[in-house]
Amino acid sequence: MNIHNLDKTNSILNHFISEIRDHEIQKDSMRFRRNIERIGEILSYEMSKELNFQSSAVKTPLGEKVIPKVADDLVLCSVLRAGLPLHQGILNYFDQIENAFISAYRKHSSPEEFEIKVEYLASPSLENKVLILADPMLATGSSLAAVYEVLNKTGNIKQVHIVSVIAAQQGIDFITNHFPKDTHLWVATVDQQLNSKGYIVPGLGDAGDLAYGNKL
Ligand code: URA
């Protein structure tokens, strides 16, 4: 696993992370979604540096310039529902990307115990494509691993880039053992703890609820 933690360098990204964490500012769901989207844009830019490029000539009104452009076939798959604003942020930069959606939720047998259920998948072929997997909160890592297990059965995936906003160290350690070695993880920031319910501490709370409202 190649881990790229963007908070190692101070940048404007810190402002967006600070706003999604802030217990007052995050109550504005439109601003919360927009900040996640902006973080997705920044992560996309950084991730693009690891893709394969091929040069082609562009004609300007005054001449010609050879410019390297992304050559990989990309599929962006987001984990519903919290992944949607992050999905939009990535889509803002990779406008020709193919899209996939997958559901994963925690089915609790007690407040502390749960298993991950993957029930819905809408995806193009992943054969020989670069898969960008978007999940804003990498907590235990079990949903990402479950999602990848399902996606991996659908085709021969060329490479995986995981895009996440906040990751717990425990989740990073877990997915390292469940994804191919050449996988890249792009994360805006890393927290050290998980609580007994599998939430990231200090984290930000429930990303899906903050973006789209409480669920039953
Ligand atoms: N999902 C969230 O939305 N928040 C967490 O802290 C963990 C998983």
Short mmCIF file of C-alpha atoms and ligand atoms in Angstrom, two decimals:
data_model
loop_
_atom_site.label_atom_id
_atom_site.label_comp_id
_atom_site.label_asym_id
_atom_site.label_seq_id
_atom_site.Cartn_x
_atom_site.Cartn_y
_atom_site.Cartn_z
CA MET A 1 0.00 0.00 0.00
CA ASN A 2 1.38 3.39 -1.01
CA ILE A 3 0.01 5.89 1.51
CA HIS A 4 -0.27 9.58 0.60
CA ASN A 5 -1.37 11.59 3.63
CA LEU A 6 -1.90 15.14 2.37
CA ASP A 7 -1.90 16.79 5.81
CA LYS A 8 1.86 16.22 6.00
CA THR A 9 2.17 19.48 4.05
CA ASN A 10 0.29 22.59 5.21
CA SER A 11 -2.07 23.88 2.53
CA ILE A 12 -5.54 25.38 2.04
CA LEU A 13 -6.78 21.78 2.40
CA ASN A 14 -6.43 22.27 6.20
CA HIS A 15 -9.20 24.91 6.10
CA PHE A 16 -11.67 22.51 4.50
CA ILE A 17 -10.73 19.71 6.91
CA SER A 18 -11.13 22.10 9.85
CA GLU A 19 -14.63 23.11 8.67
CA ILE A 20 -15.93 19.56 8.21
CA ARG A 21 -14.67 18.63 11.69
CA ASP A 22 -16.00 21.75 13.46
CA HIS A 23 -19.16 20.73 15.36
CA GLU A 24 -20.86 24.07 14.62
CA ILE A 25 -19.81 24.67 11.00
CA GLN A 26 -20.55 21.05 9.99
CA LYS A 27 -24.26 21.59 10.86
CA ASP A 28 -24.58 23.50 7.58
CA SER A 29 -25.05 20.42 5.37
CA MET A 30 -24.65 22.33 2.10
CA ARG A 31 -21.29 23.66 3.27
CA PHE A 32 -20.32 20.20 4.57
CA ARG A 33 -21.05 18.60 1.18
CA ARG A 34 -19.23 21.36 -0.67
CA ASN A 35 -16.16 21.05 1.56
CA ILE A 36 -16.03 17.28 0.99
CA GLU A 37 -16.35 17.99 -2.73
CA ARG A 38 -13.47 20.49 -2.59
CA ILE A 39 -11.34 17.94 -0.70
CA GLY A 40 -12.19 15.42 -3.45
CA GLU A 41 -10.92 17.90 -6.04
CA ILE A 42 -7.61 18.38 -4.22
CA LEU A 43 -7.15 14.62 -3.71
CA SER A 44 -7.89 14.09 -7.41
CA TYR A 45 -5.21 16.55 -8.44
CA GLU A 46 -2.62 14.82 -6.26
CA MET A 47 -3.73 11.35 -7.39
CA SER A 48 -3.49 12.33 -11.06
CA LYS A 49 0.30 12.57 -10.67
CA GLU A 50 0.49 8.76 -10.24
CA LEU A 51 -1.55 7.91 -13.37
CA ASN A 52 -0.12 6.93 -16.75
CA PHE A 53 0.23 9.71 -19.29
CA GLN A 54 0.53 9.77 -23.06
CA SER A 55 1.59 12.79 -25.11
CA SER A 56 -0.48 14.17 -27.95
CA ALA A 57 -0.36 17.38 -29.95
CA VAL A 58 -2.87 20.17 -29.34
CA LYS A 59 -3.43 22.79 -32.02
CA THR A 60 -3.70 26.32 -30.63
CA PRO A 61 -4.75 29.28 -32.82
CA LEU A 62 -1.03 30.09 -33.15
CA GLY A 63 0.71 26.72 -33.33
CA GLU A 64 0.99 23.30 -31.80
CA LYS A 65 2.00 22.01 -28.38
CA VAL A 66 2.63 18.40 -27.31
CA ILE A 67 0.95 17.78 -23.95
CA PRO A 68 0.96 14.61 -21.81
CA LYS A 69 -2.60 13.58 -20.92
CA VAL A 70 -4.03 10.82 -18.71
CA ALA A 71 -4.00 7.58 -20.71
CA ASP A 72 -5.58 5.16 -18.21
CA ASP A 73 -9.18 4.01 -18.50
CA LEU A 74 -10.62 5.12 -15.18
CA VAL A 75 -13.68 3.96 -13.25
CA LEU A 76 -14.77 5.89 -10.17
CA CYS A 77 -16.70 3.78 -7.67
CA SER A 78 -18.24 5.37 -4.59
CA VAL A 79 -19.58 3.74 -1.51
CA LEU A 80 -23.17 4.87 -0.90
CA ARG A 81 -24.31 7.14 0.53
CA ALA A 82 -21.54 9.09 2.26
CA GLY A 83 -19.30 8.80 -0.81
CA LEU A 84 -21.56 10.97 -3.01
CA PRO A 85 -20.07 14.45 -2.33
CA LEU A 86 -16.55 13.00 -2.65
CA HIS A 87 -17.64 11.33 -5.89
CA GLN A 88 -18.77 14.70 -7.26
CA GLY A 89 -15.44 16.32 -6.31
CA ILE A 90 -13.48 13.65 -8.20
CA LEU A 91 -15.88 13.88 -11.15
CA ASN A 92 -15.28 17.64 -11.31
CA TYR A 93 -11.67 16.92 -12.35
CA PHE A 94 -11.97 13.62 -14.22
CA ASP A 95 -14.95 14.56 -16.35
CA GLN A 96 -14.63 11.59 -18.78
CA ILE A 97 -14.42 8.96 -16.04
CA GLU A 98 -16.84 5.99 -15.95
CA ASN A 99 -18.95 5.70 -12.81
CA ALA A 100 -19.89 2.89 -10.46
CA PHE A 101 -21.85 2.86 -7.22
CA ILE A 102 -21.89 0.26 -4.49
CA SER A 103 -23.70 0.09 -1.17
CA ALA A 104 -22.12 -1.02 2.07
CA TYR A 105 -23.68 -0.71 5.49
CA ARG A 106 -23.04 -1.90 9.00
CA LYS A 107 -25.63 -4.49 10.09
CA HIS A 108 -25.44 -4.36 13.88
CA SER A 109 -26.04 -7.43 16.04
CA SER A 110 -25.30 -5.26 19.13
CA PRO A 111 -24.25 -1.58 19.51
CA GLU A 112 -20.60 -2.66 19.30
CA GLU A 113 -20.79 -5.59 16.85
CA PHE A 114 -21.61 -5.40 13.17
CA GLU A 115 -21.02 -7.11 9.86
CA ILE A 116 -20.71 -5.30 6.52
CA LYS A 117 -23.51 -5.91 4.01
CA VAL A 118 -22.91 -5.13 0.34
CA GLU A 119 -26.26 -5.25 -1.45
CA TYR A 120 -26.23 -2.94 -4.46
CA LEU A 121 -23.75 -2.61 -7.32
CA ALA A 122 -24.07 -0.64 -10.55
CA SER A 123 -20.77 -0.76 -12.44
CA PRO A 124 -19.34 -0.75 -15.95
CA SER A 125 -16.74 -3.40 -16.81
CA LEU A 126 -13.60 -3.04 -14.69
CA GLU A 127 -11.51 -5.19 -17.04
CA ASN A 128 -8.03 -3.69 -17.36
CA LYS A 129 -9.22 -0.38 -15.85
CA VAL A 130 -7.87 1.77 -13.05
CA LEU A 131 -10.37 1.76 -10.20
CA ILE A 132 -10.72 4.84 -8.03
CA LEU A 133 -12.57 3.84 -4.87
CA ALA A 134 -14.10 6.77 -2.97
CA ASP A 135 -15.05 6.41 0.69
CA PRO A 136 -14.78 9.54 2.87
CA MET A 137 -14.32 7.80 6.25
CA LEU A 138 -11.83 4.92 6.38
CA ALA A 139 -12.61 3.68 9.89
CA THR A 140 -12.18 -0.10 10.46
CA GLY A 141 -11.52 -0.65 6.74
CA SER A 142 -13.97 -3.56 6.70
CA SER A 143 -16.46 -1.89 4.30
CA LEU A 144 -13.72 -1.04 1.82
CA ALA A 145 -12.37 -4.58 1.96
CA ALA A 146 -15.90 -6.03 1.49
CA VAL A 147 -16.58 -3.68 -1.43
CA TYR A 148 -13.28 -4.55 -3.10
CA GLU A 149 -13.96 -8.27 -2.75
CA VAL A 150 -17.21 -7.82 -4.72
CA LEU A 151 -15.67 -5.51 -7.36
CA ASN A 152 -12.65 -7.74 -7.83
CA LYS A 153 -14.91 -10.59 -8.93
CA THR A 154 -16.31 -8.55 -11.83
CA GLY A 155 -13.08 -8.17 -13.84
CA ASN A 156 -9.32 -7.97 -13.94
CA ILE A 157 -8.69 -4.56 -12.33
CA LYS A 158 -5.41 -2.95 -13.48
CA GLN A 159 -4.80 -0.85 -10.39
CA VAL A 160 -6.64 0.63 -7.41
CA HIS A 161 -6.50 4.15 -5.97
CA ILE A 162 -8.45 4.64 -2.73
CA VAL A 163 -9.58 8.20 -2.04
CA SER A 164 -10.59 9.05 1.51
CA VAL A 165 -11.02 12.18 3.62
CA ILE A 166 -10.27 10.95 7.16
CA ALA A 167 -8.62 7.59 7.81
CA ALA A 168 -7.98 5.83 11.12
CA GLN A 169 -4.58 4.19 11.41
CA GLN A 170 -6.32 0.90 12.28
CA GLY A 171 -8.30 1.06 9.02
CA ILE A 172 -5.15 1.76 7.01
CA ASP A 173 -3.44 -1.26 8.60
CA PHE A 174 -6.50 -3.41 7.84
CA ILE A 175 -6.85 -2.48 4.16
CA THR A 176 -3.11 -2.90 3.63
CA ASN A 177 -3.71 -6.63 4.09
CA HIS A 178 -6.81 -6.73 1.84
CA PHE A 179 -5.73 -4.82 -1.28
CA PRO A 180 -2.97 -5.50 -3.83
CA LYS A 181 0.47 -4.20 -2.83
CA ASP A 182 0.57 -1.59 -5.61
CA THR A 183 -2.65 0.09 -4.35
CA HIS A 184 -2.43 3.82 -3.56
CA LEU A 185 -4.31 5.43 -0.66
CA TRP A 186 -4.94 9.19 -0.98
CA VAL A 187 -6.14 10.64 2.29
CA ALA A 188 -6.63 14.23 3.44
CA THR A 189 -5.76 13.44 7.07
CA VAL A 190 -5.22 10.53 9.50
CA ASP A 191 -6.55 10.10 13.07
CA GLN A 192 -5.16 7.62 15.55
CA GLN A 193 -8.27 6.31 17.29
CA LEU A 194 -11.55 4.47 16.79
CA ASN A 195 -14.23 4.33 19.48
CA SER A 196 -16.08 1.16 20.54
CA LYS A 197 -18.72 1.80 17.83
CA GLY A 198 -16.12 1.96 15.07
CA TYR A 199 -16.25 5.76 14.69
CA ILE A 200 -13.08 7.73 14.05
CA VAL A 201 -11.92 9.89 17.00
CA PRO A 202 -11.72 12.88 16.83
CA GLY A 203 -13.02 12.35 13.25
CA LEU A 204 -16.12 14.36 12.43
CA GLY A 205 -19.12 12.16 13.31
CA ASP A 206 -21.29 10.42 10.72
CA ALA A 207 -20.39 11.73 7.26
CA GLY A 208 -23.55 10.37 5.62
CA ASP A 209 -25.84 11.98 8.21
CA LEU A 210 -23.98 15.30 8.03
CA ALA A 211 -24.27 15.37 4.24
CA TYR A 212 -27.83 14.06 3.84
CA GLY A 213 -29.57 14.04 7.25
CA ASN A 214 -30.16 11.46 9.96
CA LYS A 215 -31.34 7.97 9.04
CA LEU A 216 -33.56 5.65 11.03
N1 URA B 1 -18.34 6.47 9.06
C1 URA B 1 -18.51 7.76 9.43
O1 URA B 1 -19.32 8.46 8.84
N2 URA B 1 -17.80 8.24 10.46
C2 URA B 1 -16.88 7.52 11.12
O2 URA B 1 -16.24 8.03 12.04
C3 URA B 1 -16.71 6.17 10.72
C4 URA B 1 -17.44 5.67 9.70
#
